[in-house]
Tab-separated table of C-alpha atoms in Angstrom:
chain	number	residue	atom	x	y	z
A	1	UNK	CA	-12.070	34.229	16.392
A	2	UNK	CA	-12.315	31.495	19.072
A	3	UNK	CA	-15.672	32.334	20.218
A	4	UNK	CA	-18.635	30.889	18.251
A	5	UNK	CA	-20.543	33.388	15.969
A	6	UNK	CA	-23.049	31.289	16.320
A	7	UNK	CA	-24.420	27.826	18.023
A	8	UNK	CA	-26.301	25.356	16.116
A	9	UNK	CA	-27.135	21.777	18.406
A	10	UNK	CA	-28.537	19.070	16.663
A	11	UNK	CA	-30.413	16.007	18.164
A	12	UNK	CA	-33.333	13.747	17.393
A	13	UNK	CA	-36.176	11.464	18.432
A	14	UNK	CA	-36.200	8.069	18.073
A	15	UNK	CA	-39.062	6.623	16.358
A	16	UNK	CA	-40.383	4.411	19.693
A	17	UNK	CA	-42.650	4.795	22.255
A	18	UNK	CA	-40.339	7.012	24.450
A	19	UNK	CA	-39.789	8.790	21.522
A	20	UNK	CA	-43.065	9.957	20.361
A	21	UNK	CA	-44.001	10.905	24.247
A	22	UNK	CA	-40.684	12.995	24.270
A	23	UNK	CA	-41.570	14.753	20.407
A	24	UNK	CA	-44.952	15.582	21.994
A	25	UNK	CA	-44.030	16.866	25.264
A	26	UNK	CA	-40.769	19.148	23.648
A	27	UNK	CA	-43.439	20.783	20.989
A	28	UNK	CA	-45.778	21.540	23.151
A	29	UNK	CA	-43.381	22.971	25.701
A	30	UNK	CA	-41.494	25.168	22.080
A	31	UNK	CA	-45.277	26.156	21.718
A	32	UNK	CA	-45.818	27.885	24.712
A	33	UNK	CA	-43.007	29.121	26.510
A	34	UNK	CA	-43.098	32.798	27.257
A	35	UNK	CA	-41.780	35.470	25.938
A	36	UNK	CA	-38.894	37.323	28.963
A	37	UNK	CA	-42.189	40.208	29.615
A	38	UNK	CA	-44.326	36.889	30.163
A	39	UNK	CA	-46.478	37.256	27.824
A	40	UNK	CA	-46.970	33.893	25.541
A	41	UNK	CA	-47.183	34.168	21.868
A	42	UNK	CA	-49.701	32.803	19.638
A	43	UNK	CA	-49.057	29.835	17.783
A	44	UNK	CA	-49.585	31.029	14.648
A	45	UNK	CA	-47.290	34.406	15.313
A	46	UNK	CA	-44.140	31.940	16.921
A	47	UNK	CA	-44.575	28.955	14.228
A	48	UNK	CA	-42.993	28.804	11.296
A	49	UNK	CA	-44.332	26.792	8.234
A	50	UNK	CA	-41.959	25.323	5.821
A	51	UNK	CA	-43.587	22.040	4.898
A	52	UNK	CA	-43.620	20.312	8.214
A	53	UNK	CA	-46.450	21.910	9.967
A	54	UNK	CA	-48.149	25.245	11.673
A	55	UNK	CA	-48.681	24.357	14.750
A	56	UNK	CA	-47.445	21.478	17.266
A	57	UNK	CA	-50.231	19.163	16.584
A	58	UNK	CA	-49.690	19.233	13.063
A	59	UNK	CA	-46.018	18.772	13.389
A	60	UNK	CA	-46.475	15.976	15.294
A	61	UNK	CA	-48.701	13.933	12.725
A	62	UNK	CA	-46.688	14.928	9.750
A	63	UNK	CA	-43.712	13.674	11.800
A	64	UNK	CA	-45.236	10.710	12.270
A	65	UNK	CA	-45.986	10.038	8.925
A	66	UNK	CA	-42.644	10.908	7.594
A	67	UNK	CA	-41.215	8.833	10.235
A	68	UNK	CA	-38.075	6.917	9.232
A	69	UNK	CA	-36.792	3.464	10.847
A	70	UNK	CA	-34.411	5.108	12.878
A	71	UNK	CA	-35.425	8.846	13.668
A	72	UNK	CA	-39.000	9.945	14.106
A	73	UNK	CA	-37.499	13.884	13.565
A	74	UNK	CA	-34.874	15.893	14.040
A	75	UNK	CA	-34.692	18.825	16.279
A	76	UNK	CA	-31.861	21.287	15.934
A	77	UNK	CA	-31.466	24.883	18.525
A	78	UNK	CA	-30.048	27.648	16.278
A	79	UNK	CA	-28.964	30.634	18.601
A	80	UNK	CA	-27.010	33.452	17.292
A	81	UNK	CA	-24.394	34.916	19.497
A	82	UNK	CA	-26.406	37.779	21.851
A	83	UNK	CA	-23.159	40.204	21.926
A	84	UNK	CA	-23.321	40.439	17.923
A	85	UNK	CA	-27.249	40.339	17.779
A	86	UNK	CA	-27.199	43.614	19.901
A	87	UNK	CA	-25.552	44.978	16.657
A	88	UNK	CA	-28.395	44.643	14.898
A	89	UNK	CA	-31.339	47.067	14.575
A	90	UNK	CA	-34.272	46.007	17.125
A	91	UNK	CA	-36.528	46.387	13.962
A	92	UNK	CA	-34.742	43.568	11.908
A	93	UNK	CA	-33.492	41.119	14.432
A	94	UNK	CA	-36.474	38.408	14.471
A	95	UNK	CA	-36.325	38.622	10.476
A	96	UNK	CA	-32.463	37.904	10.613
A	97	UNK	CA	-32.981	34.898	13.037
A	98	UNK	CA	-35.431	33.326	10.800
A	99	UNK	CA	-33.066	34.418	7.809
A	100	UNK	CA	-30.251	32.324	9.225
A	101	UNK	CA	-32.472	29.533	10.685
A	102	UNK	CA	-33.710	28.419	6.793
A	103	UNK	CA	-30.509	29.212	5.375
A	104	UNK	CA	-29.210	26.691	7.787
A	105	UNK	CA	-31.146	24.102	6.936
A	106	UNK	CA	-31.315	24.302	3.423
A	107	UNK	CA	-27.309	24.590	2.861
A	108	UNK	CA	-26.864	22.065	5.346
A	109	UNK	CA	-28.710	19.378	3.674
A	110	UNK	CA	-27.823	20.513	0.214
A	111	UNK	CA	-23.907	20.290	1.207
A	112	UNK	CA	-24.570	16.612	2.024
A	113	UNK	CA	-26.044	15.826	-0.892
A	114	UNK	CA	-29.849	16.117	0.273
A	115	UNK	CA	-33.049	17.380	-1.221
A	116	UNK	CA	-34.512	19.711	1.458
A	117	UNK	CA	-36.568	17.352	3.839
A	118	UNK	CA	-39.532	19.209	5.044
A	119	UNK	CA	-39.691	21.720	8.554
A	120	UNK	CA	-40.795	24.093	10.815
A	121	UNK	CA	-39.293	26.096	13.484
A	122	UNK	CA	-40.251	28.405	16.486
A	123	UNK	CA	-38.728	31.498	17.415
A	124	UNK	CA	-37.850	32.212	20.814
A	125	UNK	CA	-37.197	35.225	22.577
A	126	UNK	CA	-35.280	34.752	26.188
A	127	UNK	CA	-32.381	36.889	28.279
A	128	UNK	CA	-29.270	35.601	29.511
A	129	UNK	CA	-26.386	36.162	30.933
A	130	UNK	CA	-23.918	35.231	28.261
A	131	UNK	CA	-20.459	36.175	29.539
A	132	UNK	CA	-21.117	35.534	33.380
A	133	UNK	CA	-21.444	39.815	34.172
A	134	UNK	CA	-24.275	40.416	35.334
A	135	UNK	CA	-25.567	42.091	32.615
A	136	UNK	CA	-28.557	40.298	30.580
A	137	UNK	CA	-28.649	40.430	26.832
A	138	UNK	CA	-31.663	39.311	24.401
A	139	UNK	CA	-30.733	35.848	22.974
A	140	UNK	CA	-33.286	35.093	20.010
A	141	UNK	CA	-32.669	31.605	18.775
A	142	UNK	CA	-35.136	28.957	16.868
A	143	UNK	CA	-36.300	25.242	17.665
A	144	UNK	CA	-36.724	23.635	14.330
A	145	UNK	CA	-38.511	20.335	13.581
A	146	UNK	CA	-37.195	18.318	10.704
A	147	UNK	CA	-38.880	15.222	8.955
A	148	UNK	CA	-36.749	12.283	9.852
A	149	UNK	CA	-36.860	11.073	6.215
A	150	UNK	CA	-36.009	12.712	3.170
A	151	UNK	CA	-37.577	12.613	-0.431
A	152	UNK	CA	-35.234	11.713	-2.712
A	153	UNK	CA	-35.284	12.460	-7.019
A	154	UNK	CA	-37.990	9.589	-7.715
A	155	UNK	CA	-40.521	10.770	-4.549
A	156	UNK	CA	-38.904	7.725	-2.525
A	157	UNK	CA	-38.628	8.818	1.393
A	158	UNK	CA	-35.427	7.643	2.648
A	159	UNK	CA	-33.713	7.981	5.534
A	160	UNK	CA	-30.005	8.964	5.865
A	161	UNK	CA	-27.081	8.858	8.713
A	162	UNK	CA	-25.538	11.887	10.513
A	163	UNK	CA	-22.156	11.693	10.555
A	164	UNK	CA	-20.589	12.821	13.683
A	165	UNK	CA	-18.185	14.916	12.146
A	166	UNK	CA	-20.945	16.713	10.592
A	167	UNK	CA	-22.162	17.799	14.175
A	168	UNK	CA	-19.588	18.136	16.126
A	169	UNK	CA	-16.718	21.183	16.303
A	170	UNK	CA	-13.615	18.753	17.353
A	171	UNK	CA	-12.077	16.616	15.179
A	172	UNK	CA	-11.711	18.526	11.811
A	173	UNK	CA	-15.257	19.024	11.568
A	174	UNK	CA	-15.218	22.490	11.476
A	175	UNK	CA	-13.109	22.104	8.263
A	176	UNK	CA	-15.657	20.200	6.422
A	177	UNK	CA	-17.872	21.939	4.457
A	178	UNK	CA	-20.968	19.732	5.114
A	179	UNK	CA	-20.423	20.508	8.920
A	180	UNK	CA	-23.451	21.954	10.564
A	181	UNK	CA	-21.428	24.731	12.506
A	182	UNK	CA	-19.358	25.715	9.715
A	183	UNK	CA	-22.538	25.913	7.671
A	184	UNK	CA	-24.240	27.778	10.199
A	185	UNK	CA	-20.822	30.356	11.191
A	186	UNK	CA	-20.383	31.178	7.218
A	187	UNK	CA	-24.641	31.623	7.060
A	188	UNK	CA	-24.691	33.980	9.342
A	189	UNK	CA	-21.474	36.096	9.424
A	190	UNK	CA	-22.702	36.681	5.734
A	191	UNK	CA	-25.806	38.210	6.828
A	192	UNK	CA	-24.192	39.703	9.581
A	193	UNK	CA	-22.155	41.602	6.603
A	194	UNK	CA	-25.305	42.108	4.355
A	195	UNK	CA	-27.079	44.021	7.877
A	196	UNK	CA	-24.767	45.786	9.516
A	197	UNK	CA	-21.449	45.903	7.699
A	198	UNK	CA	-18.158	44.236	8.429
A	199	UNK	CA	-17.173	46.379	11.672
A	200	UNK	CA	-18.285	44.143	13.731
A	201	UNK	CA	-15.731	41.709	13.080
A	202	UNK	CA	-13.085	44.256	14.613
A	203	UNK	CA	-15.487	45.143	17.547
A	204	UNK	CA	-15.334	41.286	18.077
A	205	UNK	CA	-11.956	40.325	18.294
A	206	UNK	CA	-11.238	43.279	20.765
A	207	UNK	CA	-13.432	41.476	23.046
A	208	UNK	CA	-12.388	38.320	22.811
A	209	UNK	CA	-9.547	39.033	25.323
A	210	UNK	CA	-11.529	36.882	27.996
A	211	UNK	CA	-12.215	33.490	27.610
A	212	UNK	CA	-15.168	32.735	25.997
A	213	UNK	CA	-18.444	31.102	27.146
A	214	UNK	CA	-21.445	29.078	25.352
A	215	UNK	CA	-24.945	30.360	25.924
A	216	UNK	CA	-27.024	28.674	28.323
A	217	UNK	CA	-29.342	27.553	25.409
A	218	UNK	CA	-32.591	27.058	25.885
A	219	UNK	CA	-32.668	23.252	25.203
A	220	UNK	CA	-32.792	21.064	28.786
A	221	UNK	CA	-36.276	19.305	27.607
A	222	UNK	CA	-34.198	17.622	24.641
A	223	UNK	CA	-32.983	14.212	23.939
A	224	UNK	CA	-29.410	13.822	24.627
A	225	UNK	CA	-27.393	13.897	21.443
A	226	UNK	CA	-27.291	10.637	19.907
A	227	UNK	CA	-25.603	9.367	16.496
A	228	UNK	CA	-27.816	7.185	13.854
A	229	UNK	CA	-26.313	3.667	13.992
């Protein structure tokens, strides 16, 4: 398959001035953004808890305080592919992208070497035109918030480099097994099996005749992508 099952984008914030402005403003905007019938979401429905916080003002403090030299916290867009979410019963879809969005994370970090640092994420639920048709498809993908330091086996908090070949999908790093995509691809073409069964990897490569084209993720208030030095 040449077209992604799935896109996971990775960026941070860097622990200055500029950078806590930018955290703020990019929580607050996760927090609120409507849903594609306009109607916003309350906090506590769209948050997720999983150590870093419930809402944006608490993720923002306990970012602060878990700070590192170099990156104030990580923020990573998860977006399954819309053609093979439409696969998926309505019922179970939100569930999945949460599923996948933790999984993520966790076997991310873990592949590295990592304790789980703490995080929380927001689900969003947007259309788009994925293939350039006409035709608009749900895209559900997360925001998640990651401490920019990790606690390591004595209860130090340390901070620790992305490689770029752990980010990127060019240069072998889709080969490595501590690469986010590859991580994210195996993660959810498992569940994708678990849910629905594996038809849908022969539905997929019969329409894979065109050439394929990334999602207009929802991400433009982001930092560009920058490497830890």
């Amino acid at each position: 398959m040449t077209k992604p099952t799935i896109i996971p984008n990775w960026k941070y914030q860097k622990p200055s001035k500029g950078g806590y402005k930018g955290l703020k403003k990019l929580l607050k905007y996760v927090s609120h953004r409507e849903n594609p019938d306009h109607r916003a979401v309350e906090i506590l429905e769209r948050w997720t808890d999983c150590g870093l916080g419930t809402g944006w003002r608490e993720v923002y403090e306990n970012a602060g305080q878990l700070a590192g030299p170099y990156v104030l916290a990580h923020h990573m867009v998860i977006a399954p592919a819309p053609d093979l979410m439409i696969l998926v019963p309505e019922e179970v879809r939100h569930d999945l992208v949460r599923e996948v969005t933790e999984r993520t994370i966790e076997a991310w970090h873990e592949a590295r070497g990592l304790n789980v640092p703490e995080f929380s994420y927001v689900l969003h639920d947007r259309d788009t035109d994925d293939d350039g048709s006409g035709l608009e498809m749900q895209m559900l993908h997360t925001h998640v918030f990651v401490a920019g330091t990790v606690e390591n086996s004595i209860g130090e908090r340390q901070s620790h480099r992305v490689e770029r070949q752990q980010v990127c999908t060019d240069r072998g790093g889709l080969k490595r097994e501590d690469n986010l995509h590859h991580i994210a691809r195996h993660e959810f073409e498992t569940l994708l099996d678990r849910t629905i069964g594996q038809e849908w990897r022969l539905l997929r490569e019969e329409v894979l005749a065109q050439e394929p084209v990334s999602p207009d993720l929802d991400i433009s208030m982001s930092s560009s992508l920058e490497l830890d030095r």
